[in-house]
mmCIF file of C-alpha atoms and ligand atoms in Angstrom:
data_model
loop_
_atom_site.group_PDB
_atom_site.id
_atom_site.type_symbol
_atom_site.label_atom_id
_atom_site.label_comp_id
_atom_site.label_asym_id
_atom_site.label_seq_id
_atom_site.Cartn_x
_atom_site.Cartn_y
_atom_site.Cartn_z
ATOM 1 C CA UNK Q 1 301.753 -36.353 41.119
ATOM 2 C CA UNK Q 2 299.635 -33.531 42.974
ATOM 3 C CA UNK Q 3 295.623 -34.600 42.446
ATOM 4 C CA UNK Q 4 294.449 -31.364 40.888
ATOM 5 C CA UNK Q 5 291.113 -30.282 43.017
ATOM 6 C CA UNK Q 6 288.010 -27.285 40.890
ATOM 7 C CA UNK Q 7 286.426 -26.014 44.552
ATOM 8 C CA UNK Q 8 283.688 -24.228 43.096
ATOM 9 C CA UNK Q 9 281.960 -22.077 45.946
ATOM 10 C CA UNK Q 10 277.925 -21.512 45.140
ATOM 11 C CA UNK Q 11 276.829 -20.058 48.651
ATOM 12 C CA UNK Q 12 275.357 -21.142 51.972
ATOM 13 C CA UNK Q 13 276.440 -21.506 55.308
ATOM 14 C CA UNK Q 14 280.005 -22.006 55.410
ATOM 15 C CA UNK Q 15 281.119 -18.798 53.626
ATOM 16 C CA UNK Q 16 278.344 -16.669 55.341
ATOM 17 C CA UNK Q 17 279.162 -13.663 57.292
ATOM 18 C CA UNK Q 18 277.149 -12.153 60.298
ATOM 19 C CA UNK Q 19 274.370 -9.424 59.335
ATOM 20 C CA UNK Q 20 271.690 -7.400 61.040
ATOM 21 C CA UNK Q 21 269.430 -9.584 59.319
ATOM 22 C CA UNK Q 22 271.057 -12.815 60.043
ATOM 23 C CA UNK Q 23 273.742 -15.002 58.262
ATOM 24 C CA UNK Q 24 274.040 -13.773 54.821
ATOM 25 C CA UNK Q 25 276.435 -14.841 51.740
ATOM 26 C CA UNK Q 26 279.075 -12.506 50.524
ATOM 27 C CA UNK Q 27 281.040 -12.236 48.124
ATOM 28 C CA UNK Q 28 284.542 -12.271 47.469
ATOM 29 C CA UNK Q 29 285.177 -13.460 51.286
ATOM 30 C CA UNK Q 30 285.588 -17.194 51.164
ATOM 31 C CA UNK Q 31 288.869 -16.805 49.275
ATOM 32 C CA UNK Q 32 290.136 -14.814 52.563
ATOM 33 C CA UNK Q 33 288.592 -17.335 54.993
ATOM 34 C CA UNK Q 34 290.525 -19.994 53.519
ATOM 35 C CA UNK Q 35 293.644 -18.455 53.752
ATOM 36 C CA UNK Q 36 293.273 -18.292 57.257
ATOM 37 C CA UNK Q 37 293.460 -22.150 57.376
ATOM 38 C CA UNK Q 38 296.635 -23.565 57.677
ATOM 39 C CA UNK Q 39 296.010 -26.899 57.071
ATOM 40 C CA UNK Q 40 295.030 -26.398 53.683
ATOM 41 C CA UNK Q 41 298.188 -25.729 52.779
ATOM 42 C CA UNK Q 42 299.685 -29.139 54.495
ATOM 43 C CA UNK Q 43 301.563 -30.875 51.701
ATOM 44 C CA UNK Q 44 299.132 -34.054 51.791
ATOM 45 C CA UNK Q 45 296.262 -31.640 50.507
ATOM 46 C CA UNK Q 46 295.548 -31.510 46.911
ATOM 47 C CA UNK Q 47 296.107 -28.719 45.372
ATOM 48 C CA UNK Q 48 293.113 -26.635 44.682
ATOM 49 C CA UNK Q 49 291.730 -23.700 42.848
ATOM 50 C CA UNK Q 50 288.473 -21.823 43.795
ATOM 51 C CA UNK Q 51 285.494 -20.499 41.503
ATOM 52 C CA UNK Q 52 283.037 -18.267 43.180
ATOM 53 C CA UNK Q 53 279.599 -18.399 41.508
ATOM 54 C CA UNK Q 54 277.788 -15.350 40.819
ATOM 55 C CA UNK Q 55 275.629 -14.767 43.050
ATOM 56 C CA UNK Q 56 276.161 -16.779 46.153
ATOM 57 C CA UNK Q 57 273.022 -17.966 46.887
ATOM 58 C CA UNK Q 58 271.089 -19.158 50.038
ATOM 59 C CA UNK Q 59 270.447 -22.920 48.370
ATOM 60 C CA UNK Q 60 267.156 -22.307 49.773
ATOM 61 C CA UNK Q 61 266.684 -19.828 47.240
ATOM 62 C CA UNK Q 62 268.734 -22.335 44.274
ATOM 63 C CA UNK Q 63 266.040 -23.738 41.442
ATOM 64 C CA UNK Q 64 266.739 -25.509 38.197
ATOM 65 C CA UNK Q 65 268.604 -22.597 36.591
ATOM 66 C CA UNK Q 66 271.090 -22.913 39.087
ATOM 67 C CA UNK Q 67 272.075 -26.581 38.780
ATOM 68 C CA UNK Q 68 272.399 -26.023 35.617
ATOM 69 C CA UNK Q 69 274.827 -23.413 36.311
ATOM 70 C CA UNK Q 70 276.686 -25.523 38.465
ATOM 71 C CA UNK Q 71 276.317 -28.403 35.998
ATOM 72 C CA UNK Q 72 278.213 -26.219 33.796
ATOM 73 C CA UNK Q 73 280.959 -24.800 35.945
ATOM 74 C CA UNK Q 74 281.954 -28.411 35.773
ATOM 75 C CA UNK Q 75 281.132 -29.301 32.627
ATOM 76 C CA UNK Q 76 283.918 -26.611 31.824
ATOM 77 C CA UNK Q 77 286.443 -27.156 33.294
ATOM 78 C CA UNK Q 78 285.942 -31.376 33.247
ATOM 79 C CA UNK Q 79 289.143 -32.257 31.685
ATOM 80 C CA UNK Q 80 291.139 -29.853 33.558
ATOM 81 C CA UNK Q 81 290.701 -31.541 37.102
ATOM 82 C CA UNK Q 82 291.463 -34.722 39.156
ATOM 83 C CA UNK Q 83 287.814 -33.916 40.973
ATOM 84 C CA UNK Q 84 285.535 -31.297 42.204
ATOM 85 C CA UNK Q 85 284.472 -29.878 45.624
ATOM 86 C CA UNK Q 86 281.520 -27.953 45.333
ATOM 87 C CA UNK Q 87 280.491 -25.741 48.688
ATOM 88 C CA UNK Q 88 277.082 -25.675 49.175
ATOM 89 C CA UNK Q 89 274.294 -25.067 51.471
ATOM 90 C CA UNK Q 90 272.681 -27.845 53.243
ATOM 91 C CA UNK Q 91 269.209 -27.255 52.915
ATOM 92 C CA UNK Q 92 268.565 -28.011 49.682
ATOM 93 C CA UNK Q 93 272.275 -29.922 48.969
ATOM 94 C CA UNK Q 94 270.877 -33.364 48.501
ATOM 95 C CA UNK Q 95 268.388 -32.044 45.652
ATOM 96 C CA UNK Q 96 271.001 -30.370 43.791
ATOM 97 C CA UNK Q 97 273.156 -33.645 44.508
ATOM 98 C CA UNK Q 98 270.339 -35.639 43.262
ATOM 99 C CA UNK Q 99 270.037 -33.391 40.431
ATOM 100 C CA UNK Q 100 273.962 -33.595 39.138
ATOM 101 C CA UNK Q 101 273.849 -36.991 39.569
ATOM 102 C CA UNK Q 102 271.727 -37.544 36.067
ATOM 103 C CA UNK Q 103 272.234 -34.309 34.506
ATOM 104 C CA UNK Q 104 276.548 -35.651 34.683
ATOM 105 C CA UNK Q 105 276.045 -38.505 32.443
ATOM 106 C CA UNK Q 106 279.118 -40.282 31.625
ATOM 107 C CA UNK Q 107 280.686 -39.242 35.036
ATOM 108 C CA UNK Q 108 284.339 -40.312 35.837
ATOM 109 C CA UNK Q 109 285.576 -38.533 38.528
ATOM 110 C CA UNK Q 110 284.131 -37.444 42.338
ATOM 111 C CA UNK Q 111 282.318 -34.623 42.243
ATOM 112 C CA UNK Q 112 281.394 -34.055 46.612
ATOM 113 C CA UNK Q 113 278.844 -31.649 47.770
ATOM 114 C CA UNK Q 114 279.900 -30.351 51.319
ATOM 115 C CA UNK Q 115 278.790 -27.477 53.640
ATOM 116 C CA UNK Q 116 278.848 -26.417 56.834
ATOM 117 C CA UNK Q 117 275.561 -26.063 60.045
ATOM 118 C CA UNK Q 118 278.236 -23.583 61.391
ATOM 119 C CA UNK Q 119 279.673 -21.023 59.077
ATOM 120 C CA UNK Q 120 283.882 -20.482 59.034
ATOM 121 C CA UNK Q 121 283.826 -17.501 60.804
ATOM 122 C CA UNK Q 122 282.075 -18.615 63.791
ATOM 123 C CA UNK Q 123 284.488 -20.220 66.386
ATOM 124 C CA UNK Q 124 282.885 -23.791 66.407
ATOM 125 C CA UNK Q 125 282.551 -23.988 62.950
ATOM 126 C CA UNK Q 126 282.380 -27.724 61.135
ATOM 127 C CA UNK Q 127 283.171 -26.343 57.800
ATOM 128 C CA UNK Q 128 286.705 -26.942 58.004
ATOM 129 C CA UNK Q 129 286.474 -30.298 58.250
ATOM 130 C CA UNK Q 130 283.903 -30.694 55.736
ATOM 131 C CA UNK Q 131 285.927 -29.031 53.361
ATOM 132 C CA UNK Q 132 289.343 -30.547 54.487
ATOM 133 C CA UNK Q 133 287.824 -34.267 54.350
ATOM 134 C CA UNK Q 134 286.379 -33.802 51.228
ATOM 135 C CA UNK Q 135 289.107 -32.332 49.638
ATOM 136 C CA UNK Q 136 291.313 -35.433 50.262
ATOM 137 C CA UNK Q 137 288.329 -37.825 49.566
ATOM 138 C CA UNK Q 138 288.279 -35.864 45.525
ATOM 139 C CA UNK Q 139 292.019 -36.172 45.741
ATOM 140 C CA UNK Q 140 292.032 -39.895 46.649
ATOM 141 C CA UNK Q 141 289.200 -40.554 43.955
ATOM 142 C CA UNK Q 142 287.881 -43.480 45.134
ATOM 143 C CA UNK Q 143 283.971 -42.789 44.245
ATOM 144 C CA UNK Q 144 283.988 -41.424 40.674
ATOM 145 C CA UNK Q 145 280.153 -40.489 40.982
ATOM 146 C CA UNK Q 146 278.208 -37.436 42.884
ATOM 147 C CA UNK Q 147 278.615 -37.402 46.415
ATOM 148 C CA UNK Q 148 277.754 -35.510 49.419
ATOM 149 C CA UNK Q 149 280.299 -35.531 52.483
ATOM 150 C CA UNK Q 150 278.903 -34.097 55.635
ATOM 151 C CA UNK Q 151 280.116 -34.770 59.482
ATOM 152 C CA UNK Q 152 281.884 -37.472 58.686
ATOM 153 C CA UNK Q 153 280.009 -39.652 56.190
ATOM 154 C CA UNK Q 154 280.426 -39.801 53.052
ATOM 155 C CA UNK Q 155 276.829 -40.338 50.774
ATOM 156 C CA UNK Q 156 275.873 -41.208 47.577
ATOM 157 C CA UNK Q 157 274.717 -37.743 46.437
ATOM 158 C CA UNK Q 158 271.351 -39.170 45.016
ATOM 159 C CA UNK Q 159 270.519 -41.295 48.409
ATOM 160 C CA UNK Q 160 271.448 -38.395 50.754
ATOM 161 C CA UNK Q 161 268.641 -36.493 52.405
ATOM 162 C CA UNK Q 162 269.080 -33.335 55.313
ATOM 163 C CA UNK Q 163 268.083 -35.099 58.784
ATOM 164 C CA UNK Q 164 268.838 -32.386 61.243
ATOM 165 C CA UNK Q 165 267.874 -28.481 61.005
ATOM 166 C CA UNK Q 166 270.577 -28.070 63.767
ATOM 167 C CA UNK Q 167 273.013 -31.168 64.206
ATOM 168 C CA UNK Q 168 276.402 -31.432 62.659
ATOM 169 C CA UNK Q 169 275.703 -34.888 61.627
ATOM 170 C CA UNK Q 170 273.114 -33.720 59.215
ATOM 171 C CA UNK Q 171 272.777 -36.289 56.503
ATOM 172 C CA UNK Q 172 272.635 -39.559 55.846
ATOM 173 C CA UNK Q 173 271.715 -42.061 53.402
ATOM 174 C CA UNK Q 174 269.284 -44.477 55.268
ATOM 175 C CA UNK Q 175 268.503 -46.527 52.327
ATOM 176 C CA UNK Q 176 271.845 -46.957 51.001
ATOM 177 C CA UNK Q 177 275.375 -47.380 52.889
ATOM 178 C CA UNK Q 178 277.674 -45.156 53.680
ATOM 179 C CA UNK Q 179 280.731 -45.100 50.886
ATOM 180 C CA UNK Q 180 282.696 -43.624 53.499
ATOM 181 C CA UNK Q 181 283.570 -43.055 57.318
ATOM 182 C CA UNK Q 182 285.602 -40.472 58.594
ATOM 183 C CA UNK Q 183 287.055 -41.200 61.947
ATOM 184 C CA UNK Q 184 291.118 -41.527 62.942
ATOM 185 C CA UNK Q 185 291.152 -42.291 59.144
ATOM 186 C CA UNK Q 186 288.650 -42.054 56.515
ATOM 187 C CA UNK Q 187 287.153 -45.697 55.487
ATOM 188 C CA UNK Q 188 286.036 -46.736 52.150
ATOM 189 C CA UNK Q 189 282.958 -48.944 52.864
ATOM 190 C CA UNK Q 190 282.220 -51.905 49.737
ATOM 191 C CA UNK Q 191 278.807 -50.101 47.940
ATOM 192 C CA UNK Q 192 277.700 -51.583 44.660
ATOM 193 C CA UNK Q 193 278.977 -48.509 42.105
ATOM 194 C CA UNK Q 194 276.181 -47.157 40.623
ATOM 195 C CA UNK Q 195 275.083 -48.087 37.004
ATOM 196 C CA UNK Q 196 276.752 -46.712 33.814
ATOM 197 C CA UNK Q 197 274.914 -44.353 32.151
ATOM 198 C CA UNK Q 198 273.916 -46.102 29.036
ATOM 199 C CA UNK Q 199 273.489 -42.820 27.163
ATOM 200 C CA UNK Q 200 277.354 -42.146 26.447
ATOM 201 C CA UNK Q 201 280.465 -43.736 27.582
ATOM 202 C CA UNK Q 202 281.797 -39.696 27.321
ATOM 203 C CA UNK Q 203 281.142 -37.310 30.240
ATOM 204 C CA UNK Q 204 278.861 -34.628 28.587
ATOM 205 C CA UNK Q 205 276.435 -32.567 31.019
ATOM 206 C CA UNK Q 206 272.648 -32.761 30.299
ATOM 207 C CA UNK Q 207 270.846 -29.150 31.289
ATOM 208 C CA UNK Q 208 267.800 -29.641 32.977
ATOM 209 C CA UNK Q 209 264.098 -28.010 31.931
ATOM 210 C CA UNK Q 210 262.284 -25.834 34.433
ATOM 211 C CA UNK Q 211 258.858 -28.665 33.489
ATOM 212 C CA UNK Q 212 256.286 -28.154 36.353
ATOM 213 C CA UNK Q 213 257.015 -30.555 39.291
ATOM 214 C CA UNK Q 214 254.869 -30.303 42.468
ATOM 215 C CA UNK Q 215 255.366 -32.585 45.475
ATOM 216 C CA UNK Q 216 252.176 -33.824 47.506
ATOM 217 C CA UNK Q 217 252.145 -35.600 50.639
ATOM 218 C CA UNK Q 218 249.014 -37.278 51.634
ATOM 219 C CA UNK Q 219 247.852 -36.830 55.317
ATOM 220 C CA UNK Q 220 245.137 -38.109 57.355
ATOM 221 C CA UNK Q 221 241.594 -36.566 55.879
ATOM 222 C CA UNK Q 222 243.480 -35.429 52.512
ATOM 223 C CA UNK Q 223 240.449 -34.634 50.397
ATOM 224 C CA UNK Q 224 242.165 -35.417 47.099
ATOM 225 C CA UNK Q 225 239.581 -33.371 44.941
ATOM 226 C CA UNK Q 226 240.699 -29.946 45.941
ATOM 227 C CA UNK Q 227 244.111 -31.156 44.283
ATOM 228 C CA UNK Q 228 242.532 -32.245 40.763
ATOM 229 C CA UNK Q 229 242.881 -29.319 38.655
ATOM 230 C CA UNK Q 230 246.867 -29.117 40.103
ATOM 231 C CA UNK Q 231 247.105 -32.753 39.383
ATOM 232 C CA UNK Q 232 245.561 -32.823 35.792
ATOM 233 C CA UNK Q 233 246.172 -29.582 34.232
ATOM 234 C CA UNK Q 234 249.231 -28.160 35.920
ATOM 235 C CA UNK Q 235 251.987 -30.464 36.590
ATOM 236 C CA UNK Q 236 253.832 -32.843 34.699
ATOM 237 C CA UNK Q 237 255.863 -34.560 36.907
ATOM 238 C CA UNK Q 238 254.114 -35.444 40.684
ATOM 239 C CA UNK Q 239 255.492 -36.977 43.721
ATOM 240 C CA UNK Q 240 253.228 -38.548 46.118
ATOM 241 C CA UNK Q 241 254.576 -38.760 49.649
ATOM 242 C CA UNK Q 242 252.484 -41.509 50.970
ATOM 243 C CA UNK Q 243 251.769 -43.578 53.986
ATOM 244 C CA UNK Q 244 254.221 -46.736 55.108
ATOM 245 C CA UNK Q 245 254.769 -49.024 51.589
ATOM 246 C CA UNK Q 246 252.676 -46.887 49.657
ATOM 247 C CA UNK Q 247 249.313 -46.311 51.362
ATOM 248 C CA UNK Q 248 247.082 -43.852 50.391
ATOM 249 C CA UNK Q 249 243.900 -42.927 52.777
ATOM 250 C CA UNK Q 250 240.148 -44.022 51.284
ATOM 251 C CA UNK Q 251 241.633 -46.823 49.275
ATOM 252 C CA UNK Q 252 242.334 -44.091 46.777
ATOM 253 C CA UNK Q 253 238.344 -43.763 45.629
ATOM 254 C CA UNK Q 254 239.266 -39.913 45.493
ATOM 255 C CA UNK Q 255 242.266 -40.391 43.785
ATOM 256 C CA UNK Q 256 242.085 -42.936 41.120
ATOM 257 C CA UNK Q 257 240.233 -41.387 38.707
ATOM 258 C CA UNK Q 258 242.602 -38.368 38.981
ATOM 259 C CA UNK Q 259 245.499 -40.180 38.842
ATOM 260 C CA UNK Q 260 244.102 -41.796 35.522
ATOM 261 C CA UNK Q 261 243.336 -38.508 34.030
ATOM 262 C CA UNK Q 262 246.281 -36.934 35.229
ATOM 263 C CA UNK Q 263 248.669 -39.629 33.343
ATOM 264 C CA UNK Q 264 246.008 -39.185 30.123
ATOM 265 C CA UNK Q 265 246.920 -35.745 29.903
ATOM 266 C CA UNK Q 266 250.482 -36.597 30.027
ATOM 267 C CA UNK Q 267 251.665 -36.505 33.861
ATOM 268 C CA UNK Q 268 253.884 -38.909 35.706
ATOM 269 C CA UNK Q 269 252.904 -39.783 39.539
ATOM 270 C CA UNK Q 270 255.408 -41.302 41.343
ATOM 271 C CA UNK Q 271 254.645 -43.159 44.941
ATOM 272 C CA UNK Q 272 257.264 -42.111 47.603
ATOM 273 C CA UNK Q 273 257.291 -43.172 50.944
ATOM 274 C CA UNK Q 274 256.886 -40.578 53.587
ATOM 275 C CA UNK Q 275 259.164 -42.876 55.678
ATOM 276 C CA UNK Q 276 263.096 -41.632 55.563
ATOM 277 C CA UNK Q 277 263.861 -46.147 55.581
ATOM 278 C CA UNK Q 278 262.143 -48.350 53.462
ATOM 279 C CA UNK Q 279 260.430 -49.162 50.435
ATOM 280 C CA UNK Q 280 257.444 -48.689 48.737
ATOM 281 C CA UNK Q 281 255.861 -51.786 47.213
ATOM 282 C CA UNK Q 282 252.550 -51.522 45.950
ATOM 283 C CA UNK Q 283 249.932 -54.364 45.984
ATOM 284 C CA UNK Q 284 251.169 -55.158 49.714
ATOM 285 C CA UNK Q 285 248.150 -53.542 51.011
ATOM 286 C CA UNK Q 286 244.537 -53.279 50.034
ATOM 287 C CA UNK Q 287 244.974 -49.323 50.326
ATOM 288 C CA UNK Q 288 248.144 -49.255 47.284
ATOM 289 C CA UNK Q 289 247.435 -51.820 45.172
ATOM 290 C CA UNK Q 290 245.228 -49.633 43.096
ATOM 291 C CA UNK Q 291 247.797 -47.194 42.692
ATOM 292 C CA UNK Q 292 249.496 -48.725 40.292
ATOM 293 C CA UNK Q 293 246.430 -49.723 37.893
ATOM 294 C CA UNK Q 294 245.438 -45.998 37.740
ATOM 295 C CA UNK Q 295 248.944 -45.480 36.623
ATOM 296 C CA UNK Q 296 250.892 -44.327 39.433
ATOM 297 C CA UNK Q 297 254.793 -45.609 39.233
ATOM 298 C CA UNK Q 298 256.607 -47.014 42.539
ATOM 299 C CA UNK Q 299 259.633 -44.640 43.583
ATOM 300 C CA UNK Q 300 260.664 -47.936 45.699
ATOM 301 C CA UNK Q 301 263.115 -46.440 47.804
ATOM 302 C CA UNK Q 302 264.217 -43.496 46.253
ATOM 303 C CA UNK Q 303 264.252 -40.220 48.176
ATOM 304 C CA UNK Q 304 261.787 -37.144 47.526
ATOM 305 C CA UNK Q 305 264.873 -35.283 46.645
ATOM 306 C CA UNK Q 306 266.081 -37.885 44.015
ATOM 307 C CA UNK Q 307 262.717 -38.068 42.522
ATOM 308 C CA UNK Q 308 262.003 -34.900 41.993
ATOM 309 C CA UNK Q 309 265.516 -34.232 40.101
ATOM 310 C CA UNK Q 310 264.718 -37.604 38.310
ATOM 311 C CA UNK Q 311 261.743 -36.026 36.890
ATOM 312 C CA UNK Q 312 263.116 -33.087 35.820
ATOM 313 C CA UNK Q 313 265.956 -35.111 34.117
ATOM 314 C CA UNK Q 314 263.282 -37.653 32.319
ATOM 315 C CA UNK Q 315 260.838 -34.842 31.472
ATOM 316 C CA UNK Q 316 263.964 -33.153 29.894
ATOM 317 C CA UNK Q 317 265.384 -35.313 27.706
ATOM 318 C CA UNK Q 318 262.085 -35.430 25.969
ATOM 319 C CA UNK Q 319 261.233 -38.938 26.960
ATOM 320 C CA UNK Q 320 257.419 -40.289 26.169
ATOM 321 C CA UNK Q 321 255.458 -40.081 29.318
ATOM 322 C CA UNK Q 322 255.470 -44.488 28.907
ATOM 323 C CA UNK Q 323 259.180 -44.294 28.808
ATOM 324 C CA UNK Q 324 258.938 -41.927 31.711
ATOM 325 C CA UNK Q 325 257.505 -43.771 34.071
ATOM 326 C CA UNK Q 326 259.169 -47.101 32.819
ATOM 327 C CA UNK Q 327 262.457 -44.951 33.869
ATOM 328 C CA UNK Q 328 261.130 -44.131 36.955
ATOM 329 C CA UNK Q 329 261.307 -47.801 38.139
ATOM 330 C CA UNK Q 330 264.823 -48.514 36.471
ATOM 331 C CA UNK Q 331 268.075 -47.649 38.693
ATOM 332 C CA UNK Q 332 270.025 -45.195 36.250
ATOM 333 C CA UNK Q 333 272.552 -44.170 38.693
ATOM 334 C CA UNK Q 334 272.235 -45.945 42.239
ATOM 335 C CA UNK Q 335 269.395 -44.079 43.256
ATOM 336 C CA UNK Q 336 266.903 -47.205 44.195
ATOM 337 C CA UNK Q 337 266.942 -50.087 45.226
ATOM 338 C CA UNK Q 338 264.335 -52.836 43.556
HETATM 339 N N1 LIG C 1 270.038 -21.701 54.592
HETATM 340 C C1 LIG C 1 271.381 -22.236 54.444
HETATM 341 C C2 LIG C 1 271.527 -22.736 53.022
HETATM 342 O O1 LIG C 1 270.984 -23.766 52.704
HETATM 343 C C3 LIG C 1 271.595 -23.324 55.428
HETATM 344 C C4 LIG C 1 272.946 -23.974 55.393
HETATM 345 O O2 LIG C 1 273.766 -23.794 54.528
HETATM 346 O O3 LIG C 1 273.233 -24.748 56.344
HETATM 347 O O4 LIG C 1 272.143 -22.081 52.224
#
């Protein structure tokens, strides 16, 4: 039988149109775009059905509100589909992949991100293929878990992260493989499967909170007081982009003491790497080891994007701030590597 396909288009390059003000979303025209493309109706394509959100959005513009309103679009219509392709744009595609990768607990079928650098109406366009190849890759149904398919790789959704402003090879996954290649024929590549969530064996979607998350990435001379009201009073959920394997400047002198009152008053800091490959590991150097006495969790090798949806997700579900960062460290759905 036909594999039954939910498209569900939420805005960004592929279905923009040319404006005096640049490449702009609008609606109601992706339905007529598509129709112009033949292939799509090649009897090896799944049959699909498309859902337009409301508004299309830049996904520079998208925030926690709307994952959750994609979260539900396919939370809705979960048991009526074989998988979902969900057209995005790429600047901010692996956070909202990151995000619907915990907020779908109990996930059973692919759900692929995909997107274009070159929108359908422009002649040279990669959307077509993007949304062909992903298409067949929901249809086929080998990865039952959030993915993102770009340029011919398919990524797990929580591992990807945007490497070019302007290539059509734009993502990758450089601390994970790549579940898939798409050359003369699209290759399934042996990847662990990510962990069962251990919160229900049913699919059931899990809204996210709009908690205050900030992001801070340490650079040479960072004078760490300027950021201690921010850090103690503000946010609840803090990524620290630092040096190498988890090197922080000053061996952290400025920062301990904030990171301890920070994580009194109830935040979680978690140590990224500012590398794209690699892990952290704190205690390798002189300059990290202190990290983790203050209180400070290791992201290992988890992306920025991945940890800031991971915090939203953990801060959400109403988790104590020990359970919190004893979550950060655990791999809930193939987002790190320990
Ligand atoms: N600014 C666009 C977006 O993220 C870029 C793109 O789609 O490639 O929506």
């Amino acid at each position: 039988m036909k594999k039954k396909i939910c498209l569900i288009h939420t805005g960004g390059t592929i279905g923009m149109i040319r404006s005096e003000k640049g490449y702009l979303p609008k609606e109601n025209y992706l339905a007529s775009a598509l129709e112009a493309i033949e292939d799509l109706k090649n009897p090896s394509m799944p049959d699909f059905d498309l859902f337009e959100m409301c508004p299309l959005l830049d996904s520079s513009d998208m925030a926690v509100g709307d994952w959750n309103r994609i979260g539900e679009e396919i939370a809705s219509r979960y048991h009526l589909y074989d998988g979902f392709v969900i057209l995005h744009g790429t600047d901010t595609m692996a956070y909202t992949a990151s995000a619907l990768s915990f907020m779908l607990e109990g996930l059973d079928k692919p759900v692929i991100l995909t997107g274009s650098q070159i929108p359908l109406c422009e002649i040279r366009s990669d959307g077509r293929d993007n949304l062909i190849t992903s298409l067949l890759i929901a249809g086929e149904g080998k990865h039952k878990e959030v993915c993102l398919y770009f340029g011919g790789r398919l990524l797990r959704g929580n591992r990807a992260t945007k490497m070019s402003a302007d290539g059509l090879l734009a993502f990758d996954s450089p601390n994970c493989p790549r579940l898939a290649e798409a050359g003369i024929s699209i290759r399934y590549l042996p990847v662990p499967k990510p962990p069962k969530c251990d919160t229900d064996s049913n699919f059931s979607l899990c809204t996210l909170e709009d908690v205050p998350i900030g992001v801070l990435k340490v650079f040479p001379g960072i004078r760490f007081p300027i950021f201690e009201r921010l850090m103690t009073e503000k946010l609840k959920g803090i990524v620290l982009e630092t040096f190498g394997a988890g090197n922080i400047p000053g061996e952290g002198d400025a920062l301990l003491p904030i990171i301890e009152r920070a994580f009194e008053a109830g935040s979680v800091i978690t140590v990224c790497s500012q590398c794209p490959q690699g892990t952290v590991s704190l205690g390798t150097y002189k300059s990290s080891s202190p990290l983790k006495n203050a209180g400070a969790v290791s992201g290992f090798d988890m992306t920025t994007e991945s940890c800031v949806a991971k915090l939203y997700y953990l801060f959400s579900k109403h988790y104590s701030k020990e359970e919190i960062k004893a979550l950060m460290e655990e791999n809930l759905r193939g987002e790190l590597t320990k």
